[in-house]
PDB file of N, CA and C in Angstrom:
ATOM      1  N   MET A 253      29.630  73.948 -51.530  1.00  0.00           N
ATOM      2  CA  MET A 253      30.969  74.449 -51.735  1.00  0.00           C
ATOM      3  C   MET A 253      31.502  75.042 -50.430  1.00  0.00           C
ATOM      4  N   ALA A 254      32.660  74.614 -50.026  1.00  0.00           N
ATOM      5  CA  ALA A 254      33.258  75.070 -48.772  1.00  0.00           C
ATOM      6  C   ALA A 254      33.798  76.488 -48.917  1.00  0.00           C
ATOM      7  N   THR A 255      33.697  77.238 -47.852  1.00  0.00           N
ATOM      8  CA  THR A 255      34.268  78.575 -47.825  1.00  0.00           C
ATOM      9  C   THR A 255      35.762  78.454 -47.573  1.00  0.00           C
ATOM     10  N   LEU A 256      36.548  79.197 -48.324  1.00  0.00           N
ATOM     11  CA  LEU A 256      37.989  79.172 -48.124  1.00  0.00           C
ATOM     12  C   LEU A 256      38.346  79.831 -46.803  1.00  0.00           C
ATOM     13  N   ILE A 257      39.315  79.255 -46.147  1.00  0.00           N
ATOM     14  CA  ILE A 257      39.795  79.817 -44.891  1.00  0.00           C
ATOM     15  C   ILE A 257      40.622  81.057 -45.211  1.00  0.00           C
ATOM     16  N   PRO A 258      40.297  82.180 -44.601  1.00  0.00           N
ATOM     17  CA  PRO A 258      41.052  83.400 -44.883  1.00  0.00           C
ATOM     18  C   PRO A 258      42.474  83.310 -44.330  1.00  0.00           C
ATOM     19  N   THR A 259      43.390  83.993 -44.996  1.00  0.00           N
ATOM     20  CA  THR A 259      44.759  84.072 -44.476  1.00  0.00           C
ATOM     21  C   THR A 259      44.787  85.089 -43.340  1.00  0.00           C
ATOM     22  N   ARG A 260      45.857  85.047 -42.581  1.00  0.00           N
ATOM     23  CA  ARG A 260      46.008  86.041 -41.511  1.00  0.00           C
ATOM     24  C   ARG A 260      46.058  87.448 -42.091  1.00  0.00           C
ATOM     25  N   ASP A 261      46.717  87.598 -43.245  1.00  0.00           N
ATOM     26  CA  ASP A 261      46.788  88.918 -43.880  1.00  0.00           C
ATOM     27  C   ASP A 261      45.403  89.408 -44.294  1.00  0.00           C
ATOM     28  N   GLU A 262      44.586  88.507 -44.837  1.00  0.00           N
ATOM     29  CA  GLU A 262      43.225  88.885 -45.226  1.00  0.00           C
ATOM     30  C   GLU A 262      42.418  89.326 -44.006  1.00  0.00           C
ATOM     31  N   LEU A 263      42.571  88.610 -42.904  1.00  0.00           N
ATOM     32  CA  LEU A 263      41.858  88.989 -41.684  1.00  0.00           C
ATOM     33  C   LEU A 263      42.373  90.306 -41.115  1.00  0.00           C
ATOM     34  N   ARG A 264      43.681  90.492 -41.135  1.00  0.00           N
ATOM     35  CA  ARG A 264      44.247  91.764 -40.653  1.00  0.00           C
ATOM     36  C   ARG A 264      43.678  92.920 -41.476  1.00  0.00           C
ATOM     37  N   ASP A 265      43.641  92.742 -42.805  1.00  0.00           N
ATOM     38  CA  ASP A 265      43.098  93.776 -43.677  1.00  0.00           C
ATOM     39  C   ASP A 265      41.612  94.006 -43.417  1.00  0.00           C
ATOM     40  N   PHE A 266      40.878  92.923 -43.164  1.00  0.00           N
ATOM     41  CA  PHE A 266      39.458  93.028 -42.833  1.00  0.00           C
ATOM     42  C   PHE A 266      39.267  93.871 -41.574  1.00  0.00           C
ATOM     43  N   PHE A 267      40.021  93.551 -40.516  1.00  0.00           N
ATOM     44  CA  PHE A 267      39.894  94.298 -39.264  1.00  0.00           C
ATOM     45  C   PHE A 267      40.335  95.744 -39.440  1.00  0.00           C
ATOM     46  N   ALA A 268      41.393  95.968 -40.197  1.00  0.00           N
ATOM     47  CA  ALA A 268      41.846  97.340 -40.443  1.00  0.00           C
ATOM     48  C   ALA A 268      40.754  98.149 -41.134  1.00  0.00           C
ATOM     49  N   GLU A 269      40.119  97.544 -42.125  1.00  0.00           N
ATOM     50  CA  GLU A 269      39.043  98.236 -42.838  1.00  0.00           C
ATOM     51  C   GLU A 269      37.858  98.507 -41.917  1.00  0.00           C
ATOM     52  N   GLU A 270      37.444  97.501 -41.163  1.00  0.00           N
ATOM     53  CA  GLU A 270      36.307  97.662 -40.263  1.00  0.00           C
ATOM     54  C   GLU A 270      36.577  98.716 -39.189  1.00  0.00           C
ATOM     55  N   LEU A 271      37.815  98.775 -38.721  1.00  0.00           N
ATOM     56  CA  LEU A 271      38.177  99.706 -37.654  1.00  0.00           C
ATOM     57  C   LEU A 271      38.689 101.044 -38.178  1.00  0.00           C
ATOM     58  N   GLU A 272      38.754 101.149 -39.520  1.00  0.00           N
ATOM     59  CA  GLU A 272      39.249 102.353 -40.170  1.00  0.00           C
ATOM     60  C   GLU A 272      40.638 102.722 -39.664  1.00  0.00           C
ATOM     61  N   LEU A 273      41.519 101.705 -39.652  1.00  0.00           N
ATOM     62  CA  LEU A 273      42.912 101.862 -39.243  1.00  0.00           C
ATOM     63  C   LEU A 273      43.817 101.401 -40.374  1.00  0.00           C
ATOM     64  N   PRO A 274      45.040 101.933 -40.441  1.00  0.00           N
ATOM     65  CA  PRO A 274      45.993 101.397 -41.414  1.00  0.00           C
ATOM     66  C   PRO A 274      46.317  99.939 -41.069  1.00  0.00           C
ATOM     67  N   ALA A 275      46.473  99.115 -42.089  1.00  0.00           N
ATOM     68  CA  ALA A 275      46.738  97.689 -41.861  1.00  0.00           C
ATOM     69  C   ALA A 275      47.992  97.470 -41.025  1.00  0.00           C
ATOM     70  N   ASP A 276      48.992  98.332 -41.168  1.00  0.00           N
ATOM     71  CA  ASP A 276      50.227  98.126 -40.416  1.00  0.00           C
ATOM     72  C   ASP A 276      50.073  98.420 -38.929  1.00  0.00           C
ATOM     73  N   VAL A 277      48.958  99.011 -38.527  1.00  0.00           N
ATOM     74  CA  VAL A 277      48.674  99.264 -37.109  1.00  0.00           C
ATOM     75  C   VAL A 277      48.060  98.030 -36.455  1.00  0.00           C
ATOM     76  N   VAL A 278      47.390  97.213 -37.266  1.00  0.00           N
ATOM     77  CA  VAL A 278      46.706  96.027 -36.756  1.00  0.00           C
ATOM     78  C   VAL A 278      47.674  94.846 -36.827  1.00  0.00           C
ATOM     79  N   GLY A 279      48.284  94.524 -35.684  1.00  0.00           N
ATOM     80  CA  GLY A 279      49.203  93.390 -35.625  1.00  0.00           C
ATOM     81  C   GLY A 279      48.446  92.095 -35.413  1.00  0.00           C
ATOM     82  N   TYR A 280      49.079  91.000 -35.747  1.00  0.00           N
ATOM     83  CA  TYR A 280      48.429  89.697 -35.598  1.00  0.00           C
ATOM     84  C   TYR A 280      48.090  89.384 -34.145  1.00  0.00           C
ATOM     85  N   GLU A 281      48.872  89.905 -33.217  1.00  0.00           N
ATOM     86  CA  GLU A 281      48.635  89.663 -31.792  1.00  0.00           C
ATOM     87  C   GLU A 281      48.122  90.898 -31.064  1.00  0.00           C
ATOM     88  N   SER A 282      47.802  91.961 -31.801  1.00  0.00           N
ATOM     89  CA  SER A 282      47.254  93.159 -31.161  1.00  0.00           C
ATOM     90  C   SER A 282      45.939  92.805 -30.482  1.00  0.00           C
ATOM     91  N   ASP A 283      45.808  93.193 -29.233  1.00  0.00           N
ATOM     92  CA  ASP A 283      44.568  92.967 -28.505  1.00  0.00           C
ATOM     93  C   ASP A 283      43.533  93.964 -29.020  1.00  0.00           C
ATOM     94  N   PHE A 284      42.389  93.446 -29.459  1.00  0.00           N
ATOM     95  CA  PHE A 284      41.380  94.304 -30.057  1.00  0.00           C
ATOM     96  C   PHE A 284      40.970  95.445 -29.127  1.00  0.00           C
ATOM     97  N   GLU A 285      40.703  95.124 -27.879  1.00  0.00           N
ATOM     98  CA  GLU A 285      40.229  96.142 -26.944  1.00  0.00           C
ATOM     99  C   GLU A 285      41.365  97.042 -26.450  1.00  0.00           C
ATOM    100  N   THR A 286      42.416  96.444 -25.929  1.00  0.00           N
ATOM    101  CA  THR A 286      43.488  97.212 -25.315  1.00  0.00           C
ATOM    102  C   THR A 286      44.330  97.983 -26.331  1.00  0.00           C
ATOM    103  N   ASP A 287      44.751  97.299 -27.392  1.00  0.00           N
ATOM    104  CA  ASP A 287      45.663  97.917 -28.363  1.00  0.00           C
ATOM    105  C   ASP A 287      44.948  98.712 -29.454  1.00  0.00           C
ATOM    106  N   LEU A 288      43.739  98.264 -29.823  1.00  0.00           N
ATOM    107  CA  LEU A 288      43.063  98.874 -30.968  1.00  0.00           C
ATOM    108  C   LEU A 288      41.807  99.654 -30.601  1.00  0.00           C
ATOM    109  N   GLY A 289      41.420  99.627 -29.315  1.00  0.00           N
ATOM    110  CA  GLY A 289      40.293 100.428 -28.854  1.00  0.00           C
ATOM    111  C   GLY A 289      38.929  99.945 -29.303  1.00  0.00           C
ATOM    112  N   VAL A 290      38.787  98.652 -29.543  1.00  0.00           N
ATOM    113  CA  VAL A 290      37.506  98.101 -29.987  1.00  0.00           C
ATOM    114  C   VAL A 290      36.545  98.045 -28.795  1.00  0.00           C
ATOM    115  N   ASP A 291      35.397  98.708 -28.945  1.00  0.00           N
ATOM    116  CA  ASP A 291      34.393  98.675 -27.884  1.00  0.00           C
ATOM    117  C   ASP A 291      33.308  97.659 -28.232  1.00  0.00           C
ATOM    118  N   SER A 292      32.305  97.544 -27.369  1.00  0.00           N
ATOM    119  CA  SER A 292      31.283  96.512 -27.560  1.00  0.00           C
ATOM    120  C   SER A 292      30.466  96.744 -28.832  1.00  0.00           C
ATOM    121  N   LEU A 293      30.200  97.974 -29.192  1.00  0.00           N
ATOM    122  CA  LEU A 293      29.447  98.255 -30.416  1.00  0.00           C
ATOM    123  C   LEU A 293      30.258  97.836 -31.642  1.00  0.00           C
ATOM    124  N   ALA A 294      31.532  98.192 -31.663  1.00  0.00           N
ATOM    125  CA  ALA A 294      32.396  97.795 -32.782  1.00  0.00           C
ATOM    126  C   ALA A 294      32.513  96.277 -32.852  1.00  0.00           C
ATOM    127  N   THR A 295      32.561  95.621 -31.713  1.00  0.00           N
ATOM    128  CA  THR A 295      32.625  94.155 -31.686  1.00  0.00           C
ATOM    129  C   THR A 295      31.405  93.554 -32.364  1.00  0.00           C
ATOM    130  N   MET A 296      30.228  94.076 -32.074  1.00  0.00           N
ATOM    131  CA  MET A 296      29.005  93.563 -32.692  1.00  0.00           C
ATOM    132  C   MET A 296      28.997  93.812 -34.200  1.00  0.00           C
ATOM    133  N   GLU A 297      29.448  94.971 -34.617  1.00  0.00           N
ATOM    134  CA  GLU A 297      29.502  95.288 -36.044  1.00  0.00           C
ATOM    135  C   GLU A 297      30.468  94.354 -36.766  1.00  0.00           C
ATOM    136  N   ILE A 298      31.612  94.104 -36.156  1.00  0.00           N
ATOM    137  CA  ILE A 298      32.609  93.199 -36.745  1.00  0.00           C
ATOM    138  C   ILE A 298      32.054  91.784 -36.811  1.00  0.00           C
ATOM    139  N   LEU A 299      31.383  91.369 -35.761  1.00  0.00           N
ATOM    140  CA  LEU A 299      30.782  90.035 -35.719  1.00  0.00           C
ATOM    141  C   LEU A 299      29.814  89.839 -36.893  1.00  0.00           C
ATOM    142  N   VAL A 300      28.960  90.807 -37.121  1.00  0.00           N
ATOM    143  CA  VAL A 300      27.996  90.734 -38.220  1.00  0.00           C
ATOM    144  C   VAL A 300      28.720  90.669 -39.567  1.00  0.00           C
ATOM    145  N   GLN A 301      29.742  91.473 -39.739  1.00  0.00           N
ATOM    146  CA  GLN A 301      30.483  91.482 -41.009  1.00  0.00           C
ATOM    147  C   GLN A 301      31.227  90.170 -41.235  1.00  0.00           C
ATOM    148  N   LEU A 302      31.783  89.590 -40.178  1.00  0.00           N
ATOM    149  CA  LEU A 302      32.439  88.275 -40.309  1.00  0.00           C
ATOM    150  C   LEU A 302      31.430  87.205 -40.724  1.00  0.00           C
ATOM    151  N   GLU A 303      30.254  87.250 -40.125  1.00  0.00           N
ATOM    152  CA  GLU A 303      29.216  86.282 -40.473  1.00  0.00           C
ATOM    153  C   GLU A 303      28.827  86.406 -41.938  1.00  0.00           C
ATOM    154  N   LYS A 304      28.644  87.625 -42.403  1.00  0.00           N
ATOM    155  CA  LYS A 304      28.284  87.854 -43.804  1.00  0.00           C
ATOM    156  C   LYS A 304      29.396  87.413 -44.747  1.00  0.00           C
ATOM    157  N   LYS A 305      30.614  87.807 -44.435  1.00  0.00           N
ATOM    158  CA  LYS A 305      31.749  87.546 -45.317  1.00  0.00           C
ATOM    159  C   LYS A 305      32.043  86.057 -45.457  1.00  0.00           C
ATOM    160  N   TYR A 306      31.935  85.309 -44.352  1.00  0.00           N
ATOM    161  CA  TYR A 306      32.334  83.896 -44.372  1.00  0.00           C
ATOM    162  C   TYR A 306      31.162  82.934 -44.283  1.00  0.00           C
ATOM    163  N   GLY A 307      29.942  83.461 -44.266  1.00  0.00           N
ATOM    164  CA  GLY A 307      28.764  82.608 -44.309  1.00  0.00           C
ATOM    165  C   GLY A 307      28.639  81.653 -43.137  1.00  0.00           C
ATOM    166  N   ILE A 308      29.026  82.128 -41.958  1.00  0.00           N
ATOM    167  CA  ILE A 308      28.918  81.296 -40.764  1.00  0.00           C
ATOM    168  C   ILE A 308      28.160  82.056 -39.690  1.00  0.00           C
ATOM    169  N   ARG A 309      27.694  81.330 -38.716  1.00  0.00           N
ATOM    170  CA  ARG A 309      27.004  81.934 -37.578  1.00  0.00           C
ATOM    171  C   ARG A 309      27.949  81.933 -36.394  1.00  0.00           C
ATOM    172  N   LEU A 310      28.144  83.099 -35.808  1.00  0.00           N
ATOM    173  CA  LEU A 310      29.007  83.230 -34.636  1.00  0.00           C
ATOM    174  C   LEU A 310      28.181  83.763 -33.478  1.00  0.00           C
ATOM    175  N   GLU A 311      28.327  83.146 -32.340  1.00  0.00           N
ATOM    176  CA  GLU A 311      27.676  83.643 -31.134  1.00  0.00           C
ATOM    177  C   GLU A 311      28.547  84.746 -30.538  1.00  0.00           C
ATOM    178  N   GLU A 312      27.904  85.729 -29.958  1.00  0.00           N
ATOM    179  CA  GLU A 312      28.647  86.821 -29.334  1.00  0.00           C
ATOM    180  C   GLU A 312      29.611  86.288 -28.278  1.00  0.00           C
ATOM    181  N   SER A 313      29.174  85.278 -27.528  1.00  0.00           N
ATOM    182  CA  SER A 313      30.025  84.716 -26.474  1.00  0.00           C
ATOM    183  C   SER A 313      31.269  84.048 -27.061  1.00  0.00           C
ATOM    184  N   GLU A 314      31.134  83.426 -28.234  1.00  0.00           N
ATOM    185  CA  GLU A 314      32.301  82.819 -28.889  1.00  0.00           C
ATOM    186  C   GLU A 314      33.289  83.896 -29.318  1.00  0.00           C
ATOM    187  N   PHE A 315      32.753  84.940 -29.918  1.00  0.00           N
ATOM    188  CA  PHE A 315      33.614  85.996 -30.443  1.00  0.00           C
ATOM    189  C   PHE A 315      34.278  86.791 -29.330  1.00  0.00           C
ATOM    190  N   ALA A 316      33.602  86.917 -28.190  1.00  0.00           N
ATOM    191  CA  ALA A 316      34.141  87.703 -27.074  1.00  0.00           C
ATOM    192  C   ALA A 316      35.487  87.171 -26.596  1.00  0.00           C
ATOM    193  N   GLY A 317      35.711  85.882 -26.713  1.00  0.00           N
ATOM    194  CA  GLY A 317      36.971  85.297 -26.273  1.00  0.00           C
ATOM    195  C   GLY A 317      38.099  85.405 -27.287  1.00  0.00           C
ATOM    196  N   LEU A 318      37.800  85.918 -28.462  1.00  0.00           N
ATOM    197  CA  LEU A 318      38.801  86.050 -29.520  1.00  0.00           C
ATOM    198  C   LEU A 318      39.338  87.470 -29.489  1.00  0.00           C
ATOM    199  N   THR A 319      40.575  87.607 -29.056  1.00  0.00           N
ATOM    200  CA  THR A 319      41.092  88.947 -28.776  1.00  0.00           C
ATOM    201  C   THR A 319      42.130  89.455 -29.764  1.00  0.00           C
ATOM    202  N   SER A 320      42.444  88.666 -30.803  1.00  0.00           N
ATOM    203  CA  SER A 320      43.459  89.098 -31.770  1.00  0.00           C
ATOM    204  C   SER A 320      43.167  88.490 -33.138  1.00  0.00           C
ATOM    205  N   VAL A 321      43.849  89.002 -34.142  1.00  0.00           N
ATOM    206  CA  VAL A 321      43.726  88.448 -35.491  1.00  0.00           C
ATOM    207  C   VAL A 321      44.094  86.970 -35.486  1.00  0.00           C
ATOM    208  N   ASN A 322      45.177  86.613 -34.804  1.00  0.00           N
ATOM    209  CA  ASN A 322      45.581  85.203 -34.749  1.00  0.00           C
ATOM    210  C   ASN A 322      44.502  84.330 -34.125  1.00  0.00           C
ATOM    211  N   ALA A 323      43.867  84.822 -33.066  1.00  0.00           N
ATOM    212  CA  ALA A 323      42.814  84.047 -32.405  1.00  0.00           C
ATOM    213  C   ALA A 323      41.608  83.871 -33.336  1.00  0.00           C
ATOM    214  N   VAL A 324      41.226  84.915 -34.044  1.00  0.00           N
ATOM    215  CA  VAL A 324      40.104  84.819 -34.986  1.00  0.00           C
ATOM    216  C   VAL A 324      40.468  83.877 -36.126  1.00  0.00           C
ATOM    217  N   HIS A 325      41.701  83.960 -36.607  1.00  0.00           N
ATOM    218  CA  HIS A 325      42.143  83.083 -37.692  1.00  0.00           C
ATOM    219  C   HIS A 325      42.037  81.617 -37.274  1.00  0.00           C
ATOM    220  N   ALA A 326      42.535  81.283 -36.103  1.00  0.00           N
ATOM    221  CA  ALA A 326      42.478  79.892 -35.625  1.00  0.00           C
ATOM    222  C   ALA A 326      41.035  79.434 -35.467  1.00  0.00           C
ATOM    223  N   PHE A 327      40.189  80.296 -34.925  1.00  0.00           N
ATOM    224  CA  PHE A 327      38.781  79.945 -34.733  1.00  0.00           C
ATOM    225  C   PHE A 327      38.093  79.702 -36.073  1.00  0.00           C
ATOM    226  N   LEU A 328      38.287  80.623 -37.022  1.00  0.00           N
ATOM    227  CA  LEU A 328      37.660  80.460 -38.338  1.00  0.00           C
ATOM    228  C   LEU A 328      38.189  79.246 -39.066  1.00  0.00           C
ATOM    229  N   ALA A 329      39.480  78.969 -38.940  1.00  0.00           N
ATOM    230  CA  ALA A 329      40.053  77.788 -39.594  1.00  0.00           C
ATOM    231  C   ALA A 329      39.378  76.520 -39.087  1.00  0.00           C
ATOM    232  N   ASP A 330      39.205  76.427 -37.774  1.00  0.00           N
ATOM    233  CA  ASP A 330      38.519  75.260 -37.196  1.00  0.00           C
ATOM    234  C   ASP A 330      37.071  75.178 -37.650  1.00  0.00           C
ATOM    235  N   ARG A 331      36.385  76.299 -37.587  1.00  0.00           N
ATOM    236  CA  ARG A 331      34.951  76.342 -37.926  1.00  0.00           C
ATOM    237  C   ARG A 331      34.723  76.050 -39.412  1.00  0.00           C
ATOM    238  N   LEU A 332      35.539  76.653 -40.280  1.00  0.00           N
ATOM    239  CA  LEU A 332      35.334  76.479 -41.717  1.00  0.00           C
ATOM    240  C   LEU A 332      35.788  75.106 -42.210  1.00  0.00           C
ATOM    241  N   GLU A 333      36.798  74.531 -41.567  1.00  0.00           N
ATOM    242  CA  GLU A 333      37.208  73.177 -41.933  1.00  0.00           C
ATOM    243  C   GLU A 333      36.128  72.168 -41.590  1.00  0.00           C
ATOM    244  N   ALA A 334      35.405  72.433 -40.495  1.00  0.00           N
ATOM    245  CA  ALA A 334      34.361  71.512 -40.048  1.00  0.00           C
ATOM    246  C   ALA A 334      33.094  71.633 -40.894  1.00  0.00           C
ATOM    247  N   ALA A 335      32.960  72.745 -41.588  1.00  0.00           N
ATOM    248  CA  ALA A 335      31.733  72.989 -42.381  1.00  0.00           C
ATOM    249  C   ALA A 335      31.712  72.189 -43.667  1.00  0.00           C
TER     250      ALA A 335
END
Protein backbone atom coordinates (compact mmCIF):
# COMPACT_ATOMS: atom_id res chain seq x y z
CA MET A 1 0.00 0.00 0.00
CA ALA A 2 1.43 3.35 -1.05
CA THR A 3 1.87 6.13 1.46
CA LEU A 4 -0.24 9.17 0.68
CA ILE A 5 1.67 12.28 -0.24
CA PRO A 6 1.17 14.87 2.49
CA THR A 7 -0.31 18.24 1.61
CA ARG A 8 1.69 21.39 2.15
CA ASP A 9 -0.64 22.26 5.03
CA GLU A 10 -0.02 18.88 6.67
CA LEU A 11 3.73 19.40 6.37
CA ARG A 12 3.52 22.96 7.69
CA ASP A 13 1.56 21.66 10.69
CA PHE A 14 4.09 18.85 11.16
CA PHE A 15 7.00 21.31 11.22
CA ALA A 16 5.11 23.69 13.51
CA GLU A 17 4.48 20.86 15.96
CA GLU A 18 8.06 19.59 15.82
CA LEU A 19 9.45 23.10 16.28
CA GLU A 20 6.83 24.03 18.88
CA LEU A 21 5.78 27.07 16.85
CA PRO A 22 2.34 28.32 15.83
CA ALA A 23 1.44 27.04 12.36
CA ASP A 24 0.95 30.59 11.08
CA VAL A 25 4.63 31.33 11.84
CA VAL A 26 5.81 28.49 9.59
CA GLY A 27 5.43 29.75 6.02
CA TYR A 28 5.71 27.50 3.01
CA GLU A 29 8.90 29.30 1.93
CA SER A 30 10.26 30.07 5.41
CA ASP A 31 13.90 29.04 5.56
CA PHE A 32 14.21 26.48 8.34
CA GLU A 33 17.54 27.76 9.62
CA THR A 34 17.35 31.49 8.94
CA ASP A 35 13.65 32.18 9.54
CA LEU A 36 12.74 29.45 12.02
CA GLY A 37 16.01 28.91 13.90
CA VAL A 38 16.35 25.19 13.15
CA ASP A 39 19.75 23.94 14.29
CA SER A 40 21.52 20.68 13.44
CA LEU A 41 20.04 18.79 16.40
CA ALA A 42 16.49 19.85 15.49
CA THR A 43 17.20 18.87 11.88
CA MET A 44 18.12 15.35 12.96
CA GLU A 45 15.04 15.05 15.16
CA ILE A 46 12.80 16.23 12.32
CA LEU A 47 14.49 13.83 9.91
CA VAL A 48 13.75 10.88 12.21
CA GLN A 49 10.12 11.94 12.66
CA LEU A 50 9.63 12.33 8.89
CA GLU A 51 11.04 8.85 8.35
CA LYS A 52 8.68 7.38 10.95
CA LYS A 53 5.62 9.29 9.77
CA TYR A 54 6.01 8.51 6.05
CA GLY A 55 7.82 5.18 6.22
CA ILE A 56 10.75 6.25 4.09
CA ARG A 57 14.49 6.43 4.56
CA LEU A 58 16.07 9.86 4.23
CA GLU A 59 19.78 10.53 4.20
CA GLU A 60 20.96 13.50 6.22
CA SER A 61 22.67 14.87 3.10
CA GLU A 62 19.37 14.74 1.17
CA PHE A 63 17.48 16.52 3.91
CA ALA A 64 20.19 19.16 4.39
CA GLY A 65 19.37 20.64 0.98
CA LEU A 66 15.67 20.99 1.79
CA THR A 67 15.27 24.40 3.34
CA SER A 68 11.50 25.02 3.35
CA VAL A 69 8.12 23.31 3.62
CA ASN A 70 7.72 23.62 -0.16
CA ALA A 71 11.09 21.97 -0.76
CA VAL A 72 10.25 19.08 1.60
CA HIS A 73 6.83 18.71 -0.02
CA ALA A 74 8.33 18.44 -3.52
CA PHE A 75 10.96 15.96 -2.32
CA LEU A 76 8.43 13.75 -0.53
CA ALA A 77 6.04 13.87 -3.49
CA ASP A 78 8.79 12.58 -5.78
CA ARG A 79 9.99 9.97 -3.30
CA LEU A 80 6.53 8.68 -2.36
CA GLU A 81 5.29 8.56 -5.95
CA ALA A 82 8.29 6.41 -6.85
CA ALA A 83 7.64 4.01 -3.96
